GROMACS .gro file of N, CA, C and O in nm:
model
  484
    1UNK      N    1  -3.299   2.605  -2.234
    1UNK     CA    2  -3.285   2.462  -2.222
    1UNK      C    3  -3.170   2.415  -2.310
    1UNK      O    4  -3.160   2.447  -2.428
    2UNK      N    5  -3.088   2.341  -2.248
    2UNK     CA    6  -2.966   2.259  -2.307
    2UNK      C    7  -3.032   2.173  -2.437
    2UNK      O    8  -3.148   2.132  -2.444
    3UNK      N    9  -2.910   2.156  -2.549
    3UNK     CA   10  -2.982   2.104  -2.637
    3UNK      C   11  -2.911   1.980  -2.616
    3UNK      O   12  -2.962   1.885  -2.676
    4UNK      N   13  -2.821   1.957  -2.557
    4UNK     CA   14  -2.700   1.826  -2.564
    4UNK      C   15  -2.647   1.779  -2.433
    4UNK      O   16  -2.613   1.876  -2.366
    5UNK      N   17  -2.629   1.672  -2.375
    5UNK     CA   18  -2.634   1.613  -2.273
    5UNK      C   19  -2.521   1.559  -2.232
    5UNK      O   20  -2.486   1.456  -2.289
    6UNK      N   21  -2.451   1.603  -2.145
    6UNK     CA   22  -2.267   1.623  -2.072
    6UNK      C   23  -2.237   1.529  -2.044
    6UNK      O   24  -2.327   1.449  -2.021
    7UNK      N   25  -2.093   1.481  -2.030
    7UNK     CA   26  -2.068   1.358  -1.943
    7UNK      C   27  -2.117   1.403  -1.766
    7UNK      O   28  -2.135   1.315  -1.681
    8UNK      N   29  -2.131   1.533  -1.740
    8UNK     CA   30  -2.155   1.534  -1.636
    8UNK      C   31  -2.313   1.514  -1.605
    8UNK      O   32  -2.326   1.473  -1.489
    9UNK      N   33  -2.442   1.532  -1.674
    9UNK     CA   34  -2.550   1.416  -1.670
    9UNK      C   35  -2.550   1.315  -1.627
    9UNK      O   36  -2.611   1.273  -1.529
   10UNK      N   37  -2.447   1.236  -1.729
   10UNK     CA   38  -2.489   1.132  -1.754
   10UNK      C   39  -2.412   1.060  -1.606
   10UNK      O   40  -2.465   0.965  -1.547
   11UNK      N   41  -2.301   1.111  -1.568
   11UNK     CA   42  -2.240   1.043  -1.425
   11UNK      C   43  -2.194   0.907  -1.451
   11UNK      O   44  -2.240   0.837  -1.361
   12UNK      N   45  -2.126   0.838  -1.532
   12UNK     CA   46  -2.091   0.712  -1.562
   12UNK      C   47  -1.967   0.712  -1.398
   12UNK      O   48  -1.924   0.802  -1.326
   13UNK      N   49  -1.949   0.573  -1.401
   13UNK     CA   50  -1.837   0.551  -1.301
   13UNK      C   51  -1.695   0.569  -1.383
   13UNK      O   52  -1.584   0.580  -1.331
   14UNK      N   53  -1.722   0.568  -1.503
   14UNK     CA   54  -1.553   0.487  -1.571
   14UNK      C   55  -1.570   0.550  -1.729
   14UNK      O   56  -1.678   0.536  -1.786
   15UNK      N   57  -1.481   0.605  -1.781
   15UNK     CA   58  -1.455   0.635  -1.922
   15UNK      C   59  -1.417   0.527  -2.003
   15UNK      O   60  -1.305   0.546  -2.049
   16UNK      N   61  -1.446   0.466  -2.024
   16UNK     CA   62  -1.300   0.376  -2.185
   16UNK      C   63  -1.274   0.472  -2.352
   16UNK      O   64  -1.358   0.527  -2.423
   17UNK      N   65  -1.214   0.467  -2.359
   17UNK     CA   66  -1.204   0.527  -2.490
   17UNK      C   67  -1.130   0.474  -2.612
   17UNK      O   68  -1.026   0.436  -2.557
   18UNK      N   69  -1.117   0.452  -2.722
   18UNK     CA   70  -1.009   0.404  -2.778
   18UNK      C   71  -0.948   0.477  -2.902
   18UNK      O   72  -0.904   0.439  -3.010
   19UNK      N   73  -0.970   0.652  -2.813
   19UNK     CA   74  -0.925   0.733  -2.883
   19UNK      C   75  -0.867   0.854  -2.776
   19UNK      O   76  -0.914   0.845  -2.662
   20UNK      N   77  -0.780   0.955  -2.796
   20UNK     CA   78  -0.737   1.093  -2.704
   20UNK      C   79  -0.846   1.153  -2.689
   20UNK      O   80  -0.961   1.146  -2.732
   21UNK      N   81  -0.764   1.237  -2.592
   21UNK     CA   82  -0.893   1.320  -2.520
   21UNK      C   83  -0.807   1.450  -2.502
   21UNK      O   84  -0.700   1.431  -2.559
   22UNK      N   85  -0.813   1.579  -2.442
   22UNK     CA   86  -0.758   1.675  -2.375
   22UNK      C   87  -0.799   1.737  -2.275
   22UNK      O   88  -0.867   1.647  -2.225
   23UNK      N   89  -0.809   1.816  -2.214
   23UNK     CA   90  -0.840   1.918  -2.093
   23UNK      C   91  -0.853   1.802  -1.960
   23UNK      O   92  -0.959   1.798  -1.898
   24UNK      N   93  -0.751   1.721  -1.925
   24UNK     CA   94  -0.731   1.607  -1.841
   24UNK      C   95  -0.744   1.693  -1.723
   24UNK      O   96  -0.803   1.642  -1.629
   25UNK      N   97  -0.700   1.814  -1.709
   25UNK     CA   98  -0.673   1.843  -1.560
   25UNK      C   99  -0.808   1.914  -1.579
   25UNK      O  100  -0.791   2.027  -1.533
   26UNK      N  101  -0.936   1.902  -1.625
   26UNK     CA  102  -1.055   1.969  -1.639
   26UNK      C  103  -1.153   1.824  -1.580
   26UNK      O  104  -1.241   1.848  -1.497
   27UNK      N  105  -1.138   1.724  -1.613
   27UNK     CA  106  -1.158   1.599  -1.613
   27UNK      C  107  -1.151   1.565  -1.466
   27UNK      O  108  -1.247   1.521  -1.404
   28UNK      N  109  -1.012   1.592  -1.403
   28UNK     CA  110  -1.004   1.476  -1.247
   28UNK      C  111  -1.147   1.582  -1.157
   28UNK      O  112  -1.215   1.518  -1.077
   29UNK      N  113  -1.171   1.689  -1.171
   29UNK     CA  114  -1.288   1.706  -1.054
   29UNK      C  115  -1.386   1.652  -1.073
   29UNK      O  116  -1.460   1.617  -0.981
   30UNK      N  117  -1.414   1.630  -1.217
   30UNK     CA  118  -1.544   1.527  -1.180
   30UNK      C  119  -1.576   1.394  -1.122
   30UNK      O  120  -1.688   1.347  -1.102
   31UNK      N  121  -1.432   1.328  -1.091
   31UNK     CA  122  -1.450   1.223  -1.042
   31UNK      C  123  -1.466   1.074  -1.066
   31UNK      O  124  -1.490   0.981  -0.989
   32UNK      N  125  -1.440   1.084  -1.240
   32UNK     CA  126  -1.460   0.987  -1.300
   32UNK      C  127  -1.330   0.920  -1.364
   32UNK      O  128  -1.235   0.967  -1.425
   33UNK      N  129  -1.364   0.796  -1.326
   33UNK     CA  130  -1.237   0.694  -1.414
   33UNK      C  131  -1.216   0.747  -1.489
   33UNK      O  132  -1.306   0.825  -1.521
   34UNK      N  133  -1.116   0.750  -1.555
   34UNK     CA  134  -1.146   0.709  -1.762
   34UNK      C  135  -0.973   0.621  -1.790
   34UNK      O  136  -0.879   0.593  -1.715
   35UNK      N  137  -0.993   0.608  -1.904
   35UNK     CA  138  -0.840   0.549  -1.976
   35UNK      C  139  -0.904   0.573  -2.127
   35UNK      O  140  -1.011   0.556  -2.185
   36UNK      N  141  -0.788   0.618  -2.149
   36UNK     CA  142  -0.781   0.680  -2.326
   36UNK      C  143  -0.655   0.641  -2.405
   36UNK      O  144  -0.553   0.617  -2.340
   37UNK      N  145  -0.653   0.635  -2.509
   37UNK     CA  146  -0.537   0.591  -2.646
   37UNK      C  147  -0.439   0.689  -2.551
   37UNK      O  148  -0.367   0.635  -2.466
   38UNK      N  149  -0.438   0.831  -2.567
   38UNK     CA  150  -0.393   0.920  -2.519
   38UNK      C  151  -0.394   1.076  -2.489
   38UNK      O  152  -0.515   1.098  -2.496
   39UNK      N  153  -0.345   1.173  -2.465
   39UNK     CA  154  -0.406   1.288  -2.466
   39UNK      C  155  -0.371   1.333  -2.588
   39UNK      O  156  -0.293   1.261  -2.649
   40UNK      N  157  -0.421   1.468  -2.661
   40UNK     CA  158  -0.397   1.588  -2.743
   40UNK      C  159  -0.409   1.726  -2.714
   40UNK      O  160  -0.478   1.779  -2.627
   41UNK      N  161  -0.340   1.774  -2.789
   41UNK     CA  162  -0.364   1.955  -2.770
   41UNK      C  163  -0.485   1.988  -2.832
   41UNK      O  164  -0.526   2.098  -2.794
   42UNK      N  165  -0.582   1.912  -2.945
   42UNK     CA  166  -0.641   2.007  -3.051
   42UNK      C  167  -0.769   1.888  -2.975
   42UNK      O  168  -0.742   1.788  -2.908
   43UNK      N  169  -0.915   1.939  -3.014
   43UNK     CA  170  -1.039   1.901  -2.993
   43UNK      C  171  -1.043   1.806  -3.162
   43UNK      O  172  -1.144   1.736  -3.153
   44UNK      N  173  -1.001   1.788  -3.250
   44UNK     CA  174  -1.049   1.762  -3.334
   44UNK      C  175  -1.167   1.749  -3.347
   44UNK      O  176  -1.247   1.800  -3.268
   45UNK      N  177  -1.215   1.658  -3.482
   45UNK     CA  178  -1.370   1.622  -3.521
   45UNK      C  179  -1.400   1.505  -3.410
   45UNK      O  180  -1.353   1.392  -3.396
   46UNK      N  181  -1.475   1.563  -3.352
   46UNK     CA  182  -1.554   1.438  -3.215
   46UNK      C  183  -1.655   1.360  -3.307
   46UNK      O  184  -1.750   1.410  -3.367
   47UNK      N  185  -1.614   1.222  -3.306
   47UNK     CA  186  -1.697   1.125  -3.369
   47UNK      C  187  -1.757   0.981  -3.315
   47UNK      O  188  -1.718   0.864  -3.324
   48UNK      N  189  -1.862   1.040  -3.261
   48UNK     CA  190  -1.925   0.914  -3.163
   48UNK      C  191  -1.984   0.824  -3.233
   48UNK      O  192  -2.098   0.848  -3.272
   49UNK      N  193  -1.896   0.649  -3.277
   49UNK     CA  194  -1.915   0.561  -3.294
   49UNK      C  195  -2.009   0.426  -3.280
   49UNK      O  196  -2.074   0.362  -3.363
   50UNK      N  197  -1.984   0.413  -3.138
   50UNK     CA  198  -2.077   0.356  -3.063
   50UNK      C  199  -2.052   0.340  -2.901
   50UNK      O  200  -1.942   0.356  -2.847
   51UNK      N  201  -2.147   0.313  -2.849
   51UNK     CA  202  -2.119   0.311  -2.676
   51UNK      C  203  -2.149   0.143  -2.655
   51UNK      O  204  -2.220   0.058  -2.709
   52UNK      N  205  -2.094   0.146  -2.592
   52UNK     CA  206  -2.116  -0.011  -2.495
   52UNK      C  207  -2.067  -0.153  -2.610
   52UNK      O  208  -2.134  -0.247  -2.652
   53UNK      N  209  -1.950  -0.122  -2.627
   53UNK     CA  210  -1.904  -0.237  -2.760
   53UNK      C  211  -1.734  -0.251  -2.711
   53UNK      O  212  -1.666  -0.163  -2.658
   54UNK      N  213  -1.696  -0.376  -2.744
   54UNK     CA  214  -1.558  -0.381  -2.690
   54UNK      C  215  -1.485  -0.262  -2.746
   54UNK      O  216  -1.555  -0.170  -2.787
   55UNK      N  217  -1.369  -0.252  -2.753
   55UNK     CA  218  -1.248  -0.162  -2.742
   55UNK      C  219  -1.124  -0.243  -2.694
   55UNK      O  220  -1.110  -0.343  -2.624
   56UNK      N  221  -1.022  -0.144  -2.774
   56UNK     CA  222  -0.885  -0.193  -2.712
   56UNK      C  223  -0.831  -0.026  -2.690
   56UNK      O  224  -0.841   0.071  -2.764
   57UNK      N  225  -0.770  -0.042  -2.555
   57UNK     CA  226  -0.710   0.031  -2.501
   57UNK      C  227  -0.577   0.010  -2.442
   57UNK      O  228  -0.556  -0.064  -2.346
   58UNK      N  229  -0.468   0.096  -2.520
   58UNK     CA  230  -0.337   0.057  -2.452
   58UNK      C  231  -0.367  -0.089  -2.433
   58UNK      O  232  -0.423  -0.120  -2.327
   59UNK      N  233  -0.334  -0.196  -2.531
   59UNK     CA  234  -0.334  -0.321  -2.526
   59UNK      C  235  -0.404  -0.392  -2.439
   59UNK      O  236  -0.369  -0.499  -2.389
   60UNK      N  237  -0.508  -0.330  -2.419
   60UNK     CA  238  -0.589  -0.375  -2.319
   60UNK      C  239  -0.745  -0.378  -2.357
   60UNK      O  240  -0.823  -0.284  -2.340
   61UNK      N  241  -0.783  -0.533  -2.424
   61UNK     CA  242  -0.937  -0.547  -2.453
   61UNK      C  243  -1.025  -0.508  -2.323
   61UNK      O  244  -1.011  -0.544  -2.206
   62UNK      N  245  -1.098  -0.442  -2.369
   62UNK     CA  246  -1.265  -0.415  -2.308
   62UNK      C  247  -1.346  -0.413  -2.358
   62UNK      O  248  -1.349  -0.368  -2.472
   63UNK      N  249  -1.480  -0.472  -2.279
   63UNK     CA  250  -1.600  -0.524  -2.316
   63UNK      C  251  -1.686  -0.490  -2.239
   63UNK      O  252  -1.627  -0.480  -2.131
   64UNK      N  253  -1.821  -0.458  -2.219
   64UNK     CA  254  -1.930  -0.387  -2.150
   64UNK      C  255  -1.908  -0.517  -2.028
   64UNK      O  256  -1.867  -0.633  -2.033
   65UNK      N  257  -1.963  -0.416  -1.905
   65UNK     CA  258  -1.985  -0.510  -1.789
   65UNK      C  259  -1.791  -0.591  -1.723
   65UNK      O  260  -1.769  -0.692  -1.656
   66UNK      N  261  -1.721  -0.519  -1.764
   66UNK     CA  262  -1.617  -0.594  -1.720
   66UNK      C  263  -1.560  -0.506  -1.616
   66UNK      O  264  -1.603  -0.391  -1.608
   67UNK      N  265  -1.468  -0.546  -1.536
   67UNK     CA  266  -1.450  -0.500  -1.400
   67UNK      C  267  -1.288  -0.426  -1.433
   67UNK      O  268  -1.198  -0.505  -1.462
   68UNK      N  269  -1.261  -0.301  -1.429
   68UNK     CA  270  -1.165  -0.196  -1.470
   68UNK      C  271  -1.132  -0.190  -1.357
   68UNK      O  272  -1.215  -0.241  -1.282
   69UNK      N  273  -1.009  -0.132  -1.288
   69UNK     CA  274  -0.981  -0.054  -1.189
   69UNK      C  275  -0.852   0.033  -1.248
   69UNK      O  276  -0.741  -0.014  -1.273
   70UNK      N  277  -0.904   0.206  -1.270
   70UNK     CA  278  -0.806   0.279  -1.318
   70UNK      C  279  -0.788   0.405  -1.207
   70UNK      O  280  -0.868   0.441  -1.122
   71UNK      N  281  -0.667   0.456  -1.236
   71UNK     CA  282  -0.639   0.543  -1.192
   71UNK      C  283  -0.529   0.659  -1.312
   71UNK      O  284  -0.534   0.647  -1.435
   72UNK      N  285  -0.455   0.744  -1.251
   72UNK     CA  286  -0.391   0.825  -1.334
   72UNK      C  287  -0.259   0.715  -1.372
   72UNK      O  288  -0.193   0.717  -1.476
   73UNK      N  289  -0.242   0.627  -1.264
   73UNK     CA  290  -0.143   0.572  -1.364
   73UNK      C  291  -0.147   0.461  -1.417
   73UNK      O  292  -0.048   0.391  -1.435
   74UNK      N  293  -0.272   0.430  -1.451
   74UNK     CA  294  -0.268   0.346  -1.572
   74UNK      C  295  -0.440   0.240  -1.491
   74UNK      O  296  -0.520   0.255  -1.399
   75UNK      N  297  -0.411   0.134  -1.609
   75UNK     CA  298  -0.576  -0.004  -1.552
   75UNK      C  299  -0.510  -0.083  -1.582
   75UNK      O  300  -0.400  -0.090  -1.637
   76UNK      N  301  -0.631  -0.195  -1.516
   76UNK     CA  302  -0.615  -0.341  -1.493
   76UNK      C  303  -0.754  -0.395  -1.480
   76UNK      O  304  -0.790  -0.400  -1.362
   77UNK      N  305  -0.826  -0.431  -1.551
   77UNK     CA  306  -0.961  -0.574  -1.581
   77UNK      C  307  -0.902  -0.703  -1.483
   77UNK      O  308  -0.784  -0.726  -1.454
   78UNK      N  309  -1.010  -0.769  -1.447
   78UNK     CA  310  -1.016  -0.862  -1.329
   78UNK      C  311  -1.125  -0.924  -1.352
   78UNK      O  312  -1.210  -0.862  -1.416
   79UNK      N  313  -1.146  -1.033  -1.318
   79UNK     CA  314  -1.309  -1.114  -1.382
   79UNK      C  315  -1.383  -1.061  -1.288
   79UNK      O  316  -1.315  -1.016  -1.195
   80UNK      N  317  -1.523  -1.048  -1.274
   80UNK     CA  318  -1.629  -0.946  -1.219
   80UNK      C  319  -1.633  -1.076  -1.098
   80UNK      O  320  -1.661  -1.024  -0.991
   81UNK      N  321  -1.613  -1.229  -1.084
   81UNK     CA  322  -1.660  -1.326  -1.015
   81UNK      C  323  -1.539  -1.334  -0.906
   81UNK      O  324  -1.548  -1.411  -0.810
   82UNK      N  325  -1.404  -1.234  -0.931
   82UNK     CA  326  -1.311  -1.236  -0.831
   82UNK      C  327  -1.331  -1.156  -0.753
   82UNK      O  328  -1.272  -1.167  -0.646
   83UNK      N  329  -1.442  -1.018  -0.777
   83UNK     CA  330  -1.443  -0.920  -0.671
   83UNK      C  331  -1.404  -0.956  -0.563
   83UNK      O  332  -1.286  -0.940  -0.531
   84UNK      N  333  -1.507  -1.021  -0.468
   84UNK     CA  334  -1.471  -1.062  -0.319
   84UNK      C  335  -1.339  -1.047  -0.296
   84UNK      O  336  -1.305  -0.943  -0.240
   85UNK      N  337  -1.226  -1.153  -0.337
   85UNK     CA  338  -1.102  -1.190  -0.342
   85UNK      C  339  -0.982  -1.061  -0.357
   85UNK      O  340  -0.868  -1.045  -0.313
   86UNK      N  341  -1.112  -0.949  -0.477
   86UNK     CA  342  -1.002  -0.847  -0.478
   86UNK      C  343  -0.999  -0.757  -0.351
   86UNK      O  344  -0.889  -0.727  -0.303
   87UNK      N  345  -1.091  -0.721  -0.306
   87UNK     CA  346  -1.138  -0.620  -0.198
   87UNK      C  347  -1.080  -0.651  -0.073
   87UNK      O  348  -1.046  -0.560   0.002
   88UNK      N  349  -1.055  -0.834  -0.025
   88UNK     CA  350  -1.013  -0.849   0.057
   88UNK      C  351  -0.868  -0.861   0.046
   88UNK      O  352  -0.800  -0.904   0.140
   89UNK      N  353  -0.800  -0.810  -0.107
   89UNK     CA  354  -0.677  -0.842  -0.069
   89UNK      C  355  -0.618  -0.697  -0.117
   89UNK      O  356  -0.501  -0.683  -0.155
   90UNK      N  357  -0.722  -0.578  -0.110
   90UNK     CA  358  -0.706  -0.472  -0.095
   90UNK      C  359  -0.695  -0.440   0.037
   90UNK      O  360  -0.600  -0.370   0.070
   91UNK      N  361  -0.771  -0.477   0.117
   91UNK     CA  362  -0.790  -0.464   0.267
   91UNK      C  363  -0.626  -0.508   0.320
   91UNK      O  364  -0.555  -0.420   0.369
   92UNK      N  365  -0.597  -0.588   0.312
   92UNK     CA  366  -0.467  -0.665   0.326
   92UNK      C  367  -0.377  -0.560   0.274
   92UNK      O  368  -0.311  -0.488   0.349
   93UNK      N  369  -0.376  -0.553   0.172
   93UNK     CA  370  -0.243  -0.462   0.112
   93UNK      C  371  -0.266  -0.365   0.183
   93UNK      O  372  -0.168  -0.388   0.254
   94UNK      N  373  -0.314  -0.266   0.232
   94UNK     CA  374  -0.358  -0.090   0.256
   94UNK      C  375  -0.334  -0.099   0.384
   94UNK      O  376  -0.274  -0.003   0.434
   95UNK      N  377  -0.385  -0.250   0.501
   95UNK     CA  378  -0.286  -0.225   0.667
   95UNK      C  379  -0.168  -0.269   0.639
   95UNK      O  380  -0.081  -0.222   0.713
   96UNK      N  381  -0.121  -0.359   0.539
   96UNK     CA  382   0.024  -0.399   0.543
   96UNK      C  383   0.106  -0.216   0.513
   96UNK      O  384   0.182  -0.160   0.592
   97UNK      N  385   0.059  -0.164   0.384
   97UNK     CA  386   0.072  -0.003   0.373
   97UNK      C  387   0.125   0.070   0.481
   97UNK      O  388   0.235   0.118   0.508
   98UNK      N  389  -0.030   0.063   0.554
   98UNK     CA  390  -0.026   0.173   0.686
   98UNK      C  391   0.053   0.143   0.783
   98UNK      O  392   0.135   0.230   0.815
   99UNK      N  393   0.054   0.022   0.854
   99UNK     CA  394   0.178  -0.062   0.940
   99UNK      C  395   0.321  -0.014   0.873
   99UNK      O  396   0.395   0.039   0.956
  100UNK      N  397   0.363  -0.021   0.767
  100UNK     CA  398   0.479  -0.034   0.730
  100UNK      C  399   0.539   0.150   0.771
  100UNK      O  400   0.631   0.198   0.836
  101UNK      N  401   0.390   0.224   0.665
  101UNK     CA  402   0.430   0.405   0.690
  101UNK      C  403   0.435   0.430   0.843
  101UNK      O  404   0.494   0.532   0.879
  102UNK      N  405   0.377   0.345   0.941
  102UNK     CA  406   0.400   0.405   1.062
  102UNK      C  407   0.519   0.376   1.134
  102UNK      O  408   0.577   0.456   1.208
  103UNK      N  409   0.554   0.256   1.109
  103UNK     CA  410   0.719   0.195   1.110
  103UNK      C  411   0.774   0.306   1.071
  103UNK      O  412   0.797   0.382   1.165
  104UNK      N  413   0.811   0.355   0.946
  104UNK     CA  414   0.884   0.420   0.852
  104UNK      C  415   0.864   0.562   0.951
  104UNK      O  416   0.966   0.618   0.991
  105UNK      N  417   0.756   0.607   0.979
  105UNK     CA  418   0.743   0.746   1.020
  105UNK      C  419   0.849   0.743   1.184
  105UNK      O  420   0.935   0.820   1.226
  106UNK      N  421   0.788   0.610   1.243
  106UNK     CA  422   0.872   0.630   1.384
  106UNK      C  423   1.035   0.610   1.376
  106UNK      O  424   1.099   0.658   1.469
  107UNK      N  425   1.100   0.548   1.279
  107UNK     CA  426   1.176   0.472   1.257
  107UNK      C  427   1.290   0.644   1.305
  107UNK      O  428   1.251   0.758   1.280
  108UNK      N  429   1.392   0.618   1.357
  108UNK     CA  430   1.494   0.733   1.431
  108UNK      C  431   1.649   0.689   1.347
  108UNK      O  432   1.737   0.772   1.325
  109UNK      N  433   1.656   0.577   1.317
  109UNK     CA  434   1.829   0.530   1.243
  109UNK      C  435   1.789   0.499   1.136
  109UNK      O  436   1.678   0.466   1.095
  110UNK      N  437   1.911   0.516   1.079
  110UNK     CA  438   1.897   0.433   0.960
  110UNK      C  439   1.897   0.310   0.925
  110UNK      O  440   1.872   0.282   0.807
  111UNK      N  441   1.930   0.181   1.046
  111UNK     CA  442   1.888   0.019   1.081
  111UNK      C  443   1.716   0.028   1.070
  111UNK      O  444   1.647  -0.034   0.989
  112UNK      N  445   1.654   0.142   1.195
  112UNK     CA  446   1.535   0.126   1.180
  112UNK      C  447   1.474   0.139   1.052
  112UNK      O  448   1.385   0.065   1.012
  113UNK      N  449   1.514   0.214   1.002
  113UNK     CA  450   1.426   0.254   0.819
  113UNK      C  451   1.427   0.117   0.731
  113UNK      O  452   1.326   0.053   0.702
  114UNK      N  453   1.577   0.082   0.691
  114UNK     CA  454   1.575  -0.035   0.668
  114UNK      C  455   1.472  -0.151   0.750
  114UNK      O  456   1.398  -0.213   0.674
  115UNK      N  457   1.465  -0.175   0.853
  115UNK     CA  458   1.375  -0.257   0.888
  115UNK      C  459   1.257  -0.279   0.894
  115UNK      O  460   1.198  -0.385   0.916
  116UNK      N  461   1.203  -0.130   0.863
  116UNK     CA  462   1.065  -0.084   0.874
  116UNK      C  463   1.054  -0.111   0.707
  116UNK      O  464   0.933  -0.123   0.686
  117UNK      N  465   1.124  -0.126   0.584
  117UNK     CA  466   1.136  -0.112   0.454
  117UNK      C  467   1.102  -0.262   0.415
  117UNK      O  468   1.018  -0.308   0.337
  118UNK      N  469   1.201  -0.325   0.497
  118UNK     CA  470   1.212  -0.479   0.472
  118UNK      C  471   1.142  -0.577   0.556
  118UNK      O  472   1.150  -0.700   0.548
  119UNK      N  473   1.063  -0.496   0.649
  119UNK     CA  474   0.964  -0.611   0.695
  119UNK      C  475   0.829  -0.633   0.581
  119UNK      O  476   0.753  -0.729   0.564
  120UNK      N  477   0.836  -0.523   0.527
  120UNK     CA  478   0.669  -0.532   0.439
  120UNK      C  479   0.696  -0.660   0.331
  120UNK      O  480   0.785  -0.666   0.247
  121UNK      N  481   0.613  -0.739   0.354
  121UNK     CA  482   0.557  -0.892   0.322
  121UNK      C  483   0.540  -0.901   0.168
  121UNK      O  484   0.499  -1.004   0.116
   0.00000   0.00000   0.00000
């Protein structure tokens, strides 16, 4: 029996940290957000502070319950009461996206490329 309990247990959606981390390319299969100060080579002394308390990250306050959206290249917080607004203007951005790559893919001159470049809104 395990004496200590993994991030992979525990399955959070999202990391915050407001300290480095390492073994990043060990990290993306699990599937989880995170954003950190930054990476390191060495494990140092791991010193767990507290969980669920603001933080600043890369100039960026966080606070329990707030709405993150990260990826590898970087986050962005959004008030939790704009969701709706964001999703639908995700929806929006991602066919404007796909419309534009299929332009771009059919596109045969170099007028067409340009046009397929400079129609996106």
């Amino acid at each position: 029996m395990r004496a200590f309990v993994s991030i992979i247990d525990i399955r959070p959606q999202g990391v915050v940290t407001d300290g480095p981390s390492r073994d990043v390319d060990e990290m993306r299969p699990l599937g989880i957000q995170y954003i950190m100060s930054g990476v390191t080579p060495e494990h140092g002394d791991f010193a767990l502070r507290a969980i669920n308390v603001p933080v600043s990250v890369a100039g960026m306050d966080v606070a329990p319950g707030d709405m993150i959206h990260m990826d590898e290249n970087g986050a962005c917080k959004f008030p939790t009461d704009r969701l709706a607004d964001i999703c639908s203007n995700i929806d929006a951005f991602s066919k404007e996206e796909t419309d534009q790559a299929k332009a771009l893919l059919a596109a045969e001159t170099l007028e067409e490329v340009k046009t397929a470049w400079l129609n996106r809104v």
